[in-house]
mmCIF file of C-alpha atoms and ligand atoms in Angstrom:
data_model
loop_
_atom_site.group_PDB
_atom_site.id
_atom_site.type_symbol
_atom_site.label_atom_id
_atom_site.label_comp_id
_atom_site.label_asym_id
_atom_site.label_seq_id
_atom_site.Cartn_x
_atom_site.Cartn_y
_atom_site.Cartn_z
ATOM 1 C CA MET A 103 27.432 -96.644 67.671
ATOM 2 C CA THR A 104 26.433 -100.196 66.812
ATOM 3 C CA ARG A 105 28.888 -103.018 66.799
ATOM 4 C CA TYR A 106 28.634 -103.197 63.008
ATOM 5 C CA ILE A 107 29.700 -99.652 62.517
ATOM 6 C CA ARG A 108 32.430 -100.089 65.063
ATOM 7 C CA LEU A 109 33.644 -103.077 63.080
ATOM 8 C CA PHE A 110 33.832 -101.030 59.892
ATOM 9 C CA CYS A 111 35.727 -98.294 61.618
ATOM 10 C CA LEU A 112 38.169 -100.868 62.963
ATOM 11 C CA LEU A 113 38.522 -102.404 59.515
ATOM 12 C CA ALA A 114 39.188 -99.025 58.000
ATOM 13 C CA ALA A 115 41.812 -98.323 60.633
ATOM 14 C CA ALA A 116 43.357 -101.772 60.174
ATOM 15 C CA ALA A 117 43.475 -101.304 56.412
ATOM 16 C CA LEU A 118 45.226 -98.038 56.957
ATOM 17 C CA LEU A 119 47.765 -99.567 59.316
ATOM 18 C CA ALA A 120 48.389 -102.502 57.015
ATOM 19 C CA ALA A 121 48.950 -100.249 54.044
ATOM 20 C CA ALA A 122 52.641 -99.812 54.942
ATOM 21 C CA PRO A 123 53.152 -97.380 52.127
ATOM 22 C CA ASP A 124 56.522 -96.726 50.578
ATOM 23 C CA GLY A 125 56.522 -93.286 52.090
ATOM 24 C CA ALA A 126 56.160 -94.561 55.658
ATOM 25 C CA ARG A 127 58.439 -92.485 57.804
ATOM 26 C CA ALA A 128 58.734 -91.854 61.480
ATOM 27 C CA VAL A 129 59.015 -88.277 62.539
ATOM 28 C CA GLY A 130 60.103 -88.391 66.128
ATOM 29 C CA GLY A 131 58.880 -90.972 68.607
ATOM 30 C CA ALA A 132 55.160 -90.479 69.100
ATOM 31 C CA GLN A 133 53.795 -91.578 72.418
ATOM 32 C CA ALA A 134 50.173 -92.366 72.969
ATOM 33 C CA GLY A 135 48.558 -89.792 75.189
ATOM 34 C CA THR A 136 47.039 -86.386 74.845
ATOM 35 C CA ALA A 137 45.534 -85.334 71.545
ATOM 36 C CA VAL A 138 47.793 -83.600 69.058
ATOM 37 C CA VAL A 139 46.666 -80.119 68.081
ATOM 38 C CA ALA A 140 47.401 -78.538 64.711
ATOM 39 C CA ALA A 141 47.439 -74.777 65.212
ATOM 40 C CA ASP A 142 48.766 -73.307 61.989
ATOM 41 C CA VAL A 143 49.579 -74.231 58.422
ATOM 42 C CA ALA A 144 51.531 -72.619 55.600
ATOM 43 C CA VAL A 145 52.476 -73.639 52.070
ATOM 44 C CA GLU A 146 55.572 -72.135 50.445
ATOM 45 C CA ALA A 147 56.744 -72.564 46.859
ATOM 46 C CA GLU A 148 60.256 -72.093 45.538
ATOM 47 C CA ALA A 149 61.469 -73.190 42.102
ATOM 48 C CA GLY A 150 60.312 -76.791 41.582
ATOM 49 C CA ARG A 151 59.732 -77.412 45.284
ATOM 50 C CA THR A 152 56.806 -76.794 47.570
ATOM 51 C CA ARG A 153 57.028 -76.965 51.351
ATOM 52 C CA PHE A 154 53.925 -77.801 53.355
ATOM 53 C CA LYS A 155 54.390 -76.689 56.981
ATOM 54 C CA ILE A 156 52.005 -77.534 59.759
ATOM 55 C CA SER A 157 52.464 -76.600 63.438
ATOM 56 C CA LEU A 158 51.729 -79.481 65.782
ATOM 57 C CA SER A 159 51.640 -79.536 69.575
ATOM 58 C CA ARG A 160 54.066 -82.472 69.557
ATOM 59 C CA GLU A 161 55.951 -84.830 67.250
ATOM 60 C CA VAL A 162 53.999 -87.571 65.505
ATOM 61 C CA THR A 163 54.618 -90.514 63.216
ATOM 62 C CA ILE A 164 53.254 -89.966 59.721
ATOM 63 C CA GLN A 165 52.870 -92.023 56.569
ATOM 64 C CA THR A 166 52.651 -90.615 53.081
ATOM 65 C CA HIS A 167 51.664 -92.060 49.733
ATOM 66 C CA VAL A 168 50.640 -90.737 46.346
ATOM 67 C CA MET A 169 47.681 -91.592 44.142
ATOM 68 C CA GLU A 170 46.839 -90.919 40.508
ATOM 69 C CA ARG A 171 43.653 -89.729 38.801
ATOM 70 C CA PRO A 172 43.438 -87.220 40.307
ATOM 71 C CA ASP A 173 47.029 -86.760 41.457
ATOM 72 C CA ARG A 174 47.091 -86.598 45.251
ATOM 73 C CA LEU A 175 49.410 -86.874 48.201
ATOM 74 C CA ILE A 176 47.911 -88.614 51.219
ATOM 75 C CA VAL A 177 49.371 -87.997 54.671
ATOM 76 C CA ASP A 178 48.175 -90.254 57.494
ATOM 77 C CA LEU A 179 48.658 -89.162 61.092
ATOM 78 C CA PRO A 180 47.420 -90.148 64.534
ATOM 79 C CA GLU A 181 44.264 -88.313 65.569
ATOM 80 C CA VAL A 182 44.832 -84.578 65.277
ATOM 81 C CA ALA A 183 42.527 -81.779 66.387
ATOM 82 C CA PHE A 184 42.807 -79.355 63.458
ATOM 83 C CA HIS A 185 42.378 -75.837 64.777
ATOM 84 C CA LEU A 186 43.156 -74.142 61.490
ATOM 85 C CA PRO A 187 41.631 -71.049 59.901
ATOM 86 C CA PRO A 188 38.458 -72.025 57.998
ATOM 87 C CA GLU A 189 39.844 -71.024 54.613
ATOM 88 C CA SER A 190 42.949 -73.221 55.033
ATOM 89 C CA GLY A 191 43.594 -75.405 52.045
ATOM 90 C CA ARG A 192 41.519 -73.542 49.497
ATOM 91 C CA LYS A 193 44.352 -71.523 47.960
ATOM 92 C CA ALA A 194 46.731 -72.992 45.350
ATOM 93 C CA THR A 195 50.447 -72.647 46.067
ATOM 94 C CA GLY A 196 53.167 -74.240 43.937
ATOM 95 C CA LEU A 197 52.610 -77.952 43.505
ATOM 96 C CA VAL A 198 49.654 -78.038 45.915
ATOM 97 C CA SER A 199 46.421 -76.859 44.326
ATOM 98 C CA SER A 200 44.347 -77.409 47.466
ATOM 99 C CA PHE A 201 44.292 -79.590 50.576
ATOM 100 C CA ARG A 202 41.825 -80.890 53.130
ATOM 101 C CA TYR A 203 42.116 -82.632 56.455
ATOM 102 C CA GLY A 204 40.048 -84.337 59.112
ATOM 103 C CA LEU A 205 39.333 -87.461 61.099
ATOM 104 C CA PHE A 206 39.611 -90.545 58.881
ATOM 105 C CA ALA A 207 38.793 -93.259 61.395
ATOM 106 C CA PRO A 208 38.719 -93.230 65.191
ATOM 107 C CA GLY A 209 42.224 -92.388 66.329
ATOM 108 C CA ARG A 210 43.484 -91.560 62.849
ATOM 109 C CA SER A 211 43.530 -88.342 60.900
ATOM 110 C CA ARG A 212 44.387 -87.688 57.304
ATOM 111 C CA MET A 213 45.454 -84.799 55.095
ATOM 112 C CA VAL A 214 44.911 -84.997 51.350
ATOM 113 C CA MET A 215 46.733 -82.615 49.025
ATOM 114 C CA ASP A 216 45.533 -82.219 45.462
ATOM 115 C CA LEU A 217 48.567 -81.810 43.245
ATOM 116 C CA ALA A 218 48.771 -79.273 40.468
ATOM 117 C CA GLN A 219 51.212 -81.586 38.684
ATOM 118 C CA PRO A 220 52.988 -84.874 39.428
ATOM 119 C CA ALA A 221 55.163 -84.558 42.543
ATOM 120 C CA VAL A 222 56.791 -86.801 45.103
ATOM 121 C CA VAL A 223 57.841 -86.280 48.705
ATOM 122 C CA SER A 224 61.530 -85.319 48.684
ATOM 123 C CA ALA A 225 61.946 -84.594 52.404
ATOM 124 C CA ILE A 226 60.111 -84.813 55.706
ATOM 125 C CA ARG A 227 61.521 -83.116 58.781
ATOM 126 C CA THR A 228 60.515 -81.321 61.933
ATOM 127 C CA GLU A 229 61.633 -77.903 63.082
ATOM 128 C CA PRO A 230 61.228 -76.529 66.581
ATOM 129 C CA GLY A 231 57.866 -74.880 67.125
ATOM 130 C CA ALA A 232 56.929 -71.643 68.792
ATOM 131 C CA PHE A 233 56.585 -73.096 72.283
ATOM 132 C CA GLY A 234 57.904 -76.007 74.351
ATOM 133 C CA GLY A 235 57.383 -79.424 72.764
ATOM 134 C CA ALA A 236 55.630 -77.992 69.719
ATOM 135 C CA VAL A 237 57.049 -78.726 66.280
ATOM 136 C CA VAL A 238 56.598 -77.631 62.717
ATOM 137 C CA LEU A 239 56.233 -80.663 60.479
ATOM 138 C CA VAL A 240 57.648 -79.895 57.049
ATOM 139 C CA ILE A 241 56.721 -82.020 54.046
ATOM 140 C CA GLU A 242 58.689 -81.060 50.980
ATOM 141 C CA LEU A 243 57.364 -81.929 47.538
ATOM 142 C CA SER A 244 59.421 -81.959 44.368
ATOM 143 C CA ARG A 245 58.164 -81.988 40.829
ATOM 144 C CA ALA A 246 58.289 -85.434 39.210
ATOM 145 C CA ASP A 247 57.677 -86.611 35.690
ATOM 146 C CA ARG A 248 54.543 -88.628 34.936
ATOM 147 C CA GLU A 249 56.403 -91.942 34.754
ATOM 148 C CA GLU A 250 58.120 -91.455 38.101
ATOM 149 C CA PHE A 251 54.846 -90.434 39.721
ATOM 150 C CA ARG A 252 53.005 -93.405 38.249
ATOM 151 C CA LYS A 253 55.600 -95.783 39.685
ATOM 152 C CA ALA A 254 55.302 -94.224 43.142
ATOM 153 C CA ALA A 255 51.501 -94.498 42.974
ATOM 154 C CA ALA A 256 51.670 -98.125 41.811
ATOM 155 C CA LEU A 257 53.952 -99.005 44.728
ATOM 156 C CA SER A 258 51.499 -97.485 47.206
ATOM 157 C CA ALA A 259 48.584 -99.318 45.592
ATOM 158 C CA ALA A 260 50.399 -102.680 45.573
ATOM 159 C CA SER A 261 51.139 -102.501 49.272
ATOM 160 C CA SER A 262 47.530 -101.762 50.159
ATOM 161 C CA SER A 263 45.670 -104.075 47.749
ATOM 162 C CA ASN A 264 46.451 -107.321 49.590
ATOM 163 C CA GLN A 265 44.138 -106.560 52.419
ATOM 164 C CA ALA A 266 41.355 -104.973 50.367
ATOM 165 C CA GLY A 267 38.825 -107.911 50.482
ATOM 166 C CA GLU A 268 35.252 -107.839 51.675
ATOM 167 C CA GLY A 269 34.776 -106.749 55.253
ATOM 168 C CA ALA A 270 33.941 -109.853 57.265
ATOM 169 C CA ASP A 271 30.193 -109.967 57.158
ATOM 170 C CA THR A 272 29.660 -111.516 60.540
ATOM 171 C CA ALA A 273 26.409 -109.845 61.462
ATOM 172 C CA GLN A 274 24.119 -111.977 63.543
ATOM 173 C CA ALA A 275 20.396 -111.722 63.132
ATOM 174 C CA PRO A 276 19.099 -109.203 65.585
ATOM 175 C CA LYS A 277 17.095 -110.713 68.407
ATOM 176 C CA ASP A 278 14.186 -108.368 68.009
ATOM 177 C CA ASN A 279 11.986 -108.578 64.962
ATOM 178 C CA ARG A 280 11.319 -104.893 64.535
ATOM 179 C CA PRO A 281 12.113 -103.427 61.125
ATOM 180 C CA VAL A 282 15.640 -102.017 60.936
ATOM 181 C CA ILE A 283 16.139 -98.538 59.505
ATOM 182 C CA VAL A 284 19.636 -97.361 58.657
ATOM 183 C CA ILE A 285 20.052 -93.588 58.452
ATOM 184 C CA ASP A 286 23.157 -92.429 56.645
ATOM 185 C CA PRO A 287 24.360 -88.879 57.311
ATOM 186 C CA GLY A 288 26.460 -88.034 54.246
ATOM 187 C CA HIS A 289 30.183 -87.196 54.290
ATOM 188 C CA GLY A 290 32.096 -86.770 57.587
ATOM 189 C CA GLY A 291 35.642 -86.396 58.889
ATOM 190 C CA ILE A 292 38.049 -85.501 56.142
ATOM 191 C CA ASP A 293 35.170 -85.147 53.667
ATOM 192 C CA PRO A 294 33.141 -82.069 54.702
ATOM 193 C CA GLY A 295 30.687 -82.243 51.775
ATOM 194 C CA ALA A 296 29.301 -78.971 50.513
ATOM 195 C CA ASN A 297 29.848 -75.771 52.413
ATOM 196 C CA ALA A 298 27.636 -72.798 52.938
ATOM 197 C CA LEU A 299 28.662 -69.153 52.750
ATOM 198 C CA THR A 300 28.225 -69.014 56.518
ATOM 199 C CA GLY A 301 31.024 -71.554 56.901
ATOM 200 C CA ALA A 302 28.625 -74.356 57.912
ATOM 201 C CA TYR A 303 29.498 -77.789 56.519
ATOM 202 C CA GLU A 304 27.097 -80.253 54.982
ATOM 203 C CA LYS A 305 28.576 -83.060 57.118
ATOM 204 C CA ASP A 306 27.533 -81.301 60.367
ATOM 205 C CA ILE A 307 24.077 -80.249 59.184
ATOM 206 C CA VAL A 308 23.144 -83.722 57.973
ATOM 207 C CA LEU A 309 24.502 -85.410 61.115
ATOM 208 C CA ALA A 310 22.330 -83.201 63.323
ATOM 209 C CA PHE A 311 19.330 -83.958 61.115
ATOM 210 C CA ALA A 312 20.003 -87.724 61.110
ATOM 211 C CA GLN A 313 20.303 -87.776 64.909
ATOM 212 C CA ALA A 314 16.977 -85.926 65.233
ATOM 213 C CA LEU A 315 15.323 -88.315 62.764
ATOM 214 C CA LYS A 316 16.646 -91.330 64.677
ATOM 215 C CA LYS A 317 15.201 -89.990 67.905
ATOM 216 C CA LYS A 318 11.810 -89.435 66.326
ATOM 217 C CA LEU A 319 11.728 -92.866 64.686
ATOM 218 C CA GLU A 320 12.724 -94.562 67.937
ATOM 219 C CA ALA A 321 10.119 -92.720 69.992
ATOM 220 C CA LYS A 322 7.306 -95.182 69.344
ATOM 221 C CA GLY A 323 9.506 -98.234 69.817
ATOM 222 C CA LEU A 324 8.424 -99.708 66.485
ATOM 223 C CA TYR A 325 11.814 -99.681 64.770
ATOM 224 C CA ARG A 326 15.457 -100.396 65.400
ATOM 225 C CA VAL A 327 17.374 -97.421 64.052
ATOM 226 C CA VAL A 328 21.076 -97.471 63.173
ATOM 227 C CA LEU A 329 23.239 -94.542 62.065
ATOM 228 C CA THR A 330 26.136 -95.211 59.673
ATOM 229 C CA ARG A 331 28.031 -92.587 61.659
ATOM 230 C CA ASP A 332 27.142 -90.760 64.855
ATOM 231 C CA GLN A 333 30.227 -88.581 64.950
ATOM 232 C CA ASP A 334 32.390 -86.540 62.635
ATOM 233 C CA VAL A 335 34.213 -89.443 61.011
ATOM 234 C CA PHE A 336 34.861 -90.475 57.432
ATOM 235 C CA ILE A 337 33.001 -93.587 56.153
ATOM 236 C CA SER A 338 33.543 -94.772 52.586
ATOM 237 C CA LEU A 339 30.538 -95.152 50.277
ATOM 238 C CA GLY A 340 31.108 -98.910 50.100
ATOM 239 C CA ASP A 341 31.147 -99.188 53.891
ATOM 240 C CA ARG A 342 27.843 -97.305 54.109
ATOM 241 C CA VAL A 343 26.238 -99.845 51.783
ATOM 242 C CA ARG A 344 27.875 -102.723 53.658
ATOM 243 C CA ALA A 345 26.662 -101.276 56.964
ATOM 244 C CA ALA A 346 23.084 -101.344 55.648
ATOM 245 C CA ARG A 347 23.427 -104.945 54.505
ATOM 246 C CA ALA A 348 25.220 -106.092 57.665
ATOM 247 C CA ALA A 349 22.498 -104.561 59.825
ATOM 248 C CA ARG A 350 19.927 -106.362 57.631
ATOM 249 C CA ALA A 351 18.261 -103.062 57.033
ATOM 250 C CA ASP A 352 14.674 -102.930 55.797
ATOM 251 C CA LEU A 353 15.100 -99.335 54.746
ATOM 252 C CA PHE A 354 18.118 -97.102 54.065
ATOM 253 C CA ILE A 355 17.879 -93.304 54.122
ATOM 254 C CA SER A 356 20.922 -91.276 53.112
ATOM 255 C CA VAL A 357 20.759 -87.617 54.135
ATOM 256 C CA HIS A 358 22.540 -84.813 52.258
ATOM 257 C CA ALA A 359 22.338 -81.055 51.722
ATOM 258 C CA ASP A 360 24.380 -79.950 48.757
ATOM 259 C CA SER A 361 25.065 -76.687 47.039
ATOM 260 C CA ILE A 362 24.774 -75.790 43.400
ATOM 261 C CA SER A 363 26.627 -73.197 41.368
ATOM 262 C CA GLY A 364 23.407 -72.293 39.529
ATOM 263 C CA GLY A 365 22.734 -69.560 42.076
ATOM 264 C CA GLN A 366 20.475 -68.669 44.965
ATOM 265 C CA GLU A 367 17.199 -69.382 43.192
ATOM 266 C CA VAL A 368 17.710 -73.161 43.001
ATOM 267 C CA ARG A 369 16.279 -74.557 46.211
ATOM 268 C CA GLY A 370 14.043 -77.067 47.880
ATOM 269 C CA LEU A 371 14.073 -80.650 49.099
ATOM 270 C CA THR A 372 14.591 -83.513 46.626
ATOM 271 C CA VAL A 373 14.214 -87.281 47.070
ATOM 272 C CA TYR A 374 16.436 -89.479 44.900
ATOM 273 C CA THR A 375 16.318 -93.176 44.164
ATOM 274 C CA GLY A 376 19.100 -95.149 42.515
ATOM 275 C CA SER A 377 19.099 -95.768 38.800
ATOM 276 C CA GLU A 378 21.644 -96.480 36.096
ATOM 277 C CA ARG A 379 20.045 -93.724 34.065
ATOM 278 C CA ALA A 380 19.737 -90.294 35.661
ATOM 279 C CA SER A 381 16.400 -88.529 35.317
ATOM 280 C CA ASP A 382 18.110 -85.288 34.241
ATOM 281 C CA ALA A 383 21.524 -83.715 33.775
ATOM 282 C CA ASP A 384 21.581 -81.976 37.184
ATOM 283 C CA SER A 385 20.880 -85.263 38.973
ATOM 284 C CA ALA A 386 23.627 -87.002 37.003
ATOM 285 C CA GLN A 387 26.084 -84.267 37.988
ATOM 286 C CA LEU A 388 25.055 -84.426 41.618
ATOM 287 C CA ALA A 389 25.502 -88.215 41.741
ATOM 288 C CA ASP A 390 28.880 -87.761 40.100
ATOM 289 C CA ARG A 391 29.944 -85.296 42.777
ATOM 290 C CA GLU A 392 28.663 -87.484 45.597
ATOM 291 C CA ASN A 393 30.355 -90.549 44.118
ATOM 292 C CA LYS A 394 33.700 -88.763 44.324
ATOM 293 C CA ALA A 395 33.540 -88.634 48.130
ATOM 294 C CA ASP A 396 35.944 -91.576 48.483
ATOM 295 C CA ALA A 397 38.455 -90.115 46.055
ATOM 296 C CA ALA A 398 38.362 -86.835 47.968
ATOM 297 C CA ALA A 399 39.325 -88.714 51.121
ATOM 298 C CA GLY A 400 42.215 -90.469 49.408
ATOM 299 C CA ILE A 401 40.637 -93.862 48.725
ATOM 300 C CA ASP A 402 41.183 -95.314 45.295
ATOM 301 C CA VAL A 403 37.815 -96.254 43.866
ATOM 302 C CA GLY A 404 38.916 -97.364 40.415
ATOM 303 C CA ASP A 405 36.719 -96.916 37.388
ATOM 304 C CA GLY A 406 34.242 -99.795 37.589
ATOM 305 C CA PRO A 407 31.285 -100.380 39.902
ATOM 306 C CA ASP A 408 32.406 -101.478 43.359
ATOM 307 C CA GLU A 409 30.513 -104.759 43.312
ATOM 308 C CA VAL A 410 29.656 -106.885 40.330
ATOM 309 C CA MET A 411 26.169 -108.295 40.668
ATOM 310 C CA ASP A 412 25.063 -111.715 39.535
ATOM 311 C CA ILE A 413 21.751 -112.228 37.747
ATOM 312 C CA LEU A 414 19.848 -113.061 40.897
ATOM 313 C CA GLN A 415 21.105 -109.959 42.682
ATOM 314 C CA ASP A 416 20.228 -107.921 39.638
ATOM 315 C CA LEU A 417 16.663 -109.235 39.707
ATOM 316 C CA THR A 418 16.441 -108.557 43.433
ATOM 317 C CA LEU A 419 17.706 -105.041 42.839
ATOM 318 C CA ARG A 420 14.862 -104.388 40.408
ATOM 319 C CA GLU A 421 12.305 -105.603 42.884
ATOM 320 C CA THR A 422 13.961 -103.638 45.693
ATOM 321 C CA ARG A 423 13.853 -100.503 43.585
ATOM 322 C CA SER A 424 10.105 -100.699 43.266
ATOM 323 C CA PHE A 425 9.987 -100.510 47.081
ATOM 324 C CA SER A 426 12.442 -97.615 47.016
ATOM 325 C CA HIS A 427 10.173 -95.792 44.554
ATOM 326 C CA ARG A 428 7.136 -96.359 46.694
ATOM 327 C CA PHE A 429 8.868 -95.024 49.782
ATOM 328 C CA ALA A 430 10.281 -92.040 47.879
ATOM 329 C CA GLY A 431 6.792 -91.173 46.629
ATOM 330 C CA SER A 432 5.378 -91.390 50.098
ATOM 331 C CA LEU A 433 8.206 -89.203 51.465
ATOM 332 C CA VAL A 434 7.439 -86.506 48.928
ATOM 333 C CA GLY A 435 3.730 -86.771 49.759
ATOM 334 C CA GLU A 436 4.325 -86.287 53.471
ATOM 335 C CA LEU A 437 6.914 -83.535 53.083
ATOM 336 C CA GLU A 438 4.918 -81.548 50.552
ATOM 337 C CA SER A 439 2.813 -79.748 53.102
ATOM 338 C CA ILE A 440 5.596 -78.818 55.524
ATOM 339 C CA ALA A 441 8.774 -78.327 53.481
ATOM 340 C CA ARG A 442 9.654 -76.313 50.431
ATOM 341 C CA LEU A 443 10.229 -78.922 47.729
ATOM 342 C CA ASN A 444 12.401 -78.656 44.661
ATOM 343 C CA LYS A 445 10.415 -77.918 41.497
ATOM 344 C CA ASN A 446 11.031 -81.529 40.525
ATOM 345 C CA PRO A 447 11.231 -83.301 43.902
ATOM 346 C CA ARG A 448 11.424 -86.935 42.692
ATOM 347 C CA ARG A 449 14.565 -87.709 40.771
ATOM 348 C CA GLU A 450 16.831 -90.640 39.958
ATOM 349 C CA ALA A 451 20.565 -91.023 39.466
ATOM 350 C CA GLY A 452 23.406 -93.497 39.845
ATOM 351 C CA PHE A 453 24.400 -92.851 43.455
ATOM 352 C CA ARG A 454 26.884 -95.471 44.651
ATOM 353 C CA VAL A 455 25.486 -95.255 48.157
ATOM 354 C CA LEU A 456 22.093 -96.501 46.859
ATOM 355 C CA ARG A 457 23.554 -99.777 45.557
ATOM 356 C CA ALA A 458 22.497 -102.228 48.289
ATOM 357 C CA TYR A 459 20.600 -104.606 45.999
ATOM 358 C CA ASP A 460 18.302 -105.950 48.698
ATOM 359 C CA VAL A 461 17.674 -102.827 50.807
ATOM 360 C CA PRO A 462 15.110 -100.240 49.655
ATOM 361 C CA SER A 463 17.182 -97.054 49.593
ATOM 362 C CA VAL A 464 16.602 -93.355 49.085
ATOM 363 C CA LEU A 465 18.814 -90.288 49.244
ATOM 364 C CA VAL A 466 17.215 -87.118 50.564
ATOM 365 C CA GLU A 467 18.737 -83.767 49.663
ATOM 366 C CA LEU A 468 17.288 -81.612 52.413
ATOM 367 C CA GLY A 469 17.919 -78.420 50.472
ATOM 368 C CA TYR A 470 20.697 -76.370 48.947
ATOM 369 C CA LEU A 471 23.363 -74.743 51.108
ATOM 370 C CA SER A 472 23.841 -72.296 48.232
ATOM 371 C CA SER A 473 20.353 -70.907 48.905
ATOM 372 C CA ARG A 474 20.135 -68.496 51.827
ATOM 373 C CA GLN A 475 16.474 -69.423 52.403
ATOM 374 C CA ASP A 476 17.167 -73.156 52.395
ATOM 375 C CA LEU A 477 20.099 -72.692 54.730
ATOM 376 C CA ASP A 478 17.971 -70.725 57.200
ATOM 377 C CA LEU A 479 15.422 -73.551 57.219
ATOM 378 C CA LEU A 480 18.049 -76.258 57.612
ATOM 379 C CA MET A 481 19.540 -74.502 60.635
ATOM 380 C CA SER A 482 16.141 -74.060 62.286
ATOM 381 C CA GLU A 483 15.074 -76.403 65.057
ATOM 382 C CA GLU A 484 11.432 -75.871 64.128
ATOM 383 C CA TRP A 485 11.905 -76.880 60.494
ATOM 384 C CA ARG A 486 13.929 -79.918 61.539
ATOM 385 C CA GLY A 487 11.120 -80.990 63.878
ATOM 386 C CA LYS A 488 8.520 -80.733 61.128
ATOM 387 C CA ALA A 489 10.664 -82.461 58.497
ATOM 388 C CA THR A 490 11.623 -85.393 60.753
ATOM 389 C CA GLY A 491 7.954 -85.717 61.761
ATOM 390 C CA ALA A 492 6.846 -85.939 58.128
ATOM 391 C CA MET A 493 9.578 -88.453 57.320
ATOM 392 C CA THR A 494 8.525 -90.593 60.284
ATOM 393 C CA ALA A 495 4.955 -90.580 58.966
ATOM 394 C CA ALA A 496 6.224 -91.767 55.562
ATOM 395 C CA VAL A 497 8.224 -94.552 57.255
ATOM 396 C CA ASP A 498 5.118 -95.615 59.213
ATOM 397 C CA ARG A 499 3.120 -95.801 56.018
ATOM 398 C CA PHE A 500 5.847 -97.759 54.227
ATOM 399 C CA PHE A 501 5.989 -100.451 56.896
ATOM 400 C CA ALA A 502 2.236 -100.545 57.458
ATOM 401 C CA THR A 503 1.754 -101.378 53.762
ATOM 402 C CA ARG A 504 4.568 -103.884 53.823
ATOM 403 C CA LEU A 505 3.232 -105.714 56.868
ATOM 404 C CA ALA A 506 -0.213 -105.845 55.287
ATOM 405 C CA ARG A 507 1.312 -107.397 52.165
ATOM 406 C CA GLN A 508 3.386 -109.844 54.174
ATOM 407 C CA GLY A 509 0.236 -110.926 55.964
ATOM 408 C CA ALA A 510 -1.237 -111.749 52.565
ATOM 409 C CA ALA A 511 1.630 -113.547 50.891
ATOM 410 C CA ALA A 512 4.856 -113.430 52.948
ATOM 411 C CA VAL A 513 6.941 -111.654 50.338
ATOM 412 C CA LEU A 514 9.885 -109.309 50.029
ATOM 413 C CA PRO A 515 11.737 -107.355 50.941
HETATM 414 ZN ZN1 ZN B 624 26.326 -84.609 49.964
#
């Protein structure tokens, strides 16, 4: 993990600590030490109340807060190893329509409950667990009216907005002059991304692919390669873009593998570049889904774009995008012979993660987890070897052309 990424993780953790939400409550005196294990979970509904019960290997300190649009309850905990049945959280019970959980930042875990209707936490308590030291943490939710819920959400937001600011951009220029490539495995931690029928998660598949691609790119010693995450941890979309800029990336490659409800027959690899106007309705929908990753993890993203660009940045973005297009075209060209491509493999859409105005950026959808054939390929070592090889060839070509141009006129990017 590079120092930049570590910095972002620390910032995320600090932001979380500083949030001091209204619902902050200590449940027993947590001591630092062995990891907490969550072994079982149950949700029970009764009249206007819903009790969320989770078995933990010991008592912990938790913080809760609510958010609107969509209505959610966020529960922050110290790092927890969630050993829960794979289908946990998918069934609606009472006020909780679904929930998810996972690592949010090093040392910190998070549970996010989607609420079927406005609700607030009416009680938090622990009950003795099945064996020594273990406890059942009970979070009780009660129905609230919209006004009451809105007030609770506003209080949470007010306490966390003071420390929002830009992450200190203290990156120093790297000593070596090799081009920097940032590879961004999508999702992670509390945000699993798409899931396959086999139970495999997008976040794990794309991390394995990104690590293999990094290895291949580093093999010749021509590039410095940075991963936005090299473990199962949540990184916000904004932090991914900031990581690319802080690392002074010359190229940014985001790696995903989504699923589609259209059925098994939709398959193949697709390369996306950023654009305000999507090339087609499917691409627009996909970008929409991907852009909700932060909301799914309990981060309020608001309605507007995350960064307002000035005219100069806007001009730079246009120029950068022509480089992104060139690289995307070359990726498709290299991958054509070795991978099954989507019937329209070059598309555009408004992905937030492709918004670094001065870093040529592409998002590669390796295939669809909803397609059995794609999934088999994605899980195969052989396919991964071929695909990372072809992508490395495209990267070589991109930088060879760029260096030739720079030799002629010392230009961007
Ligand atoms: Zn994805």
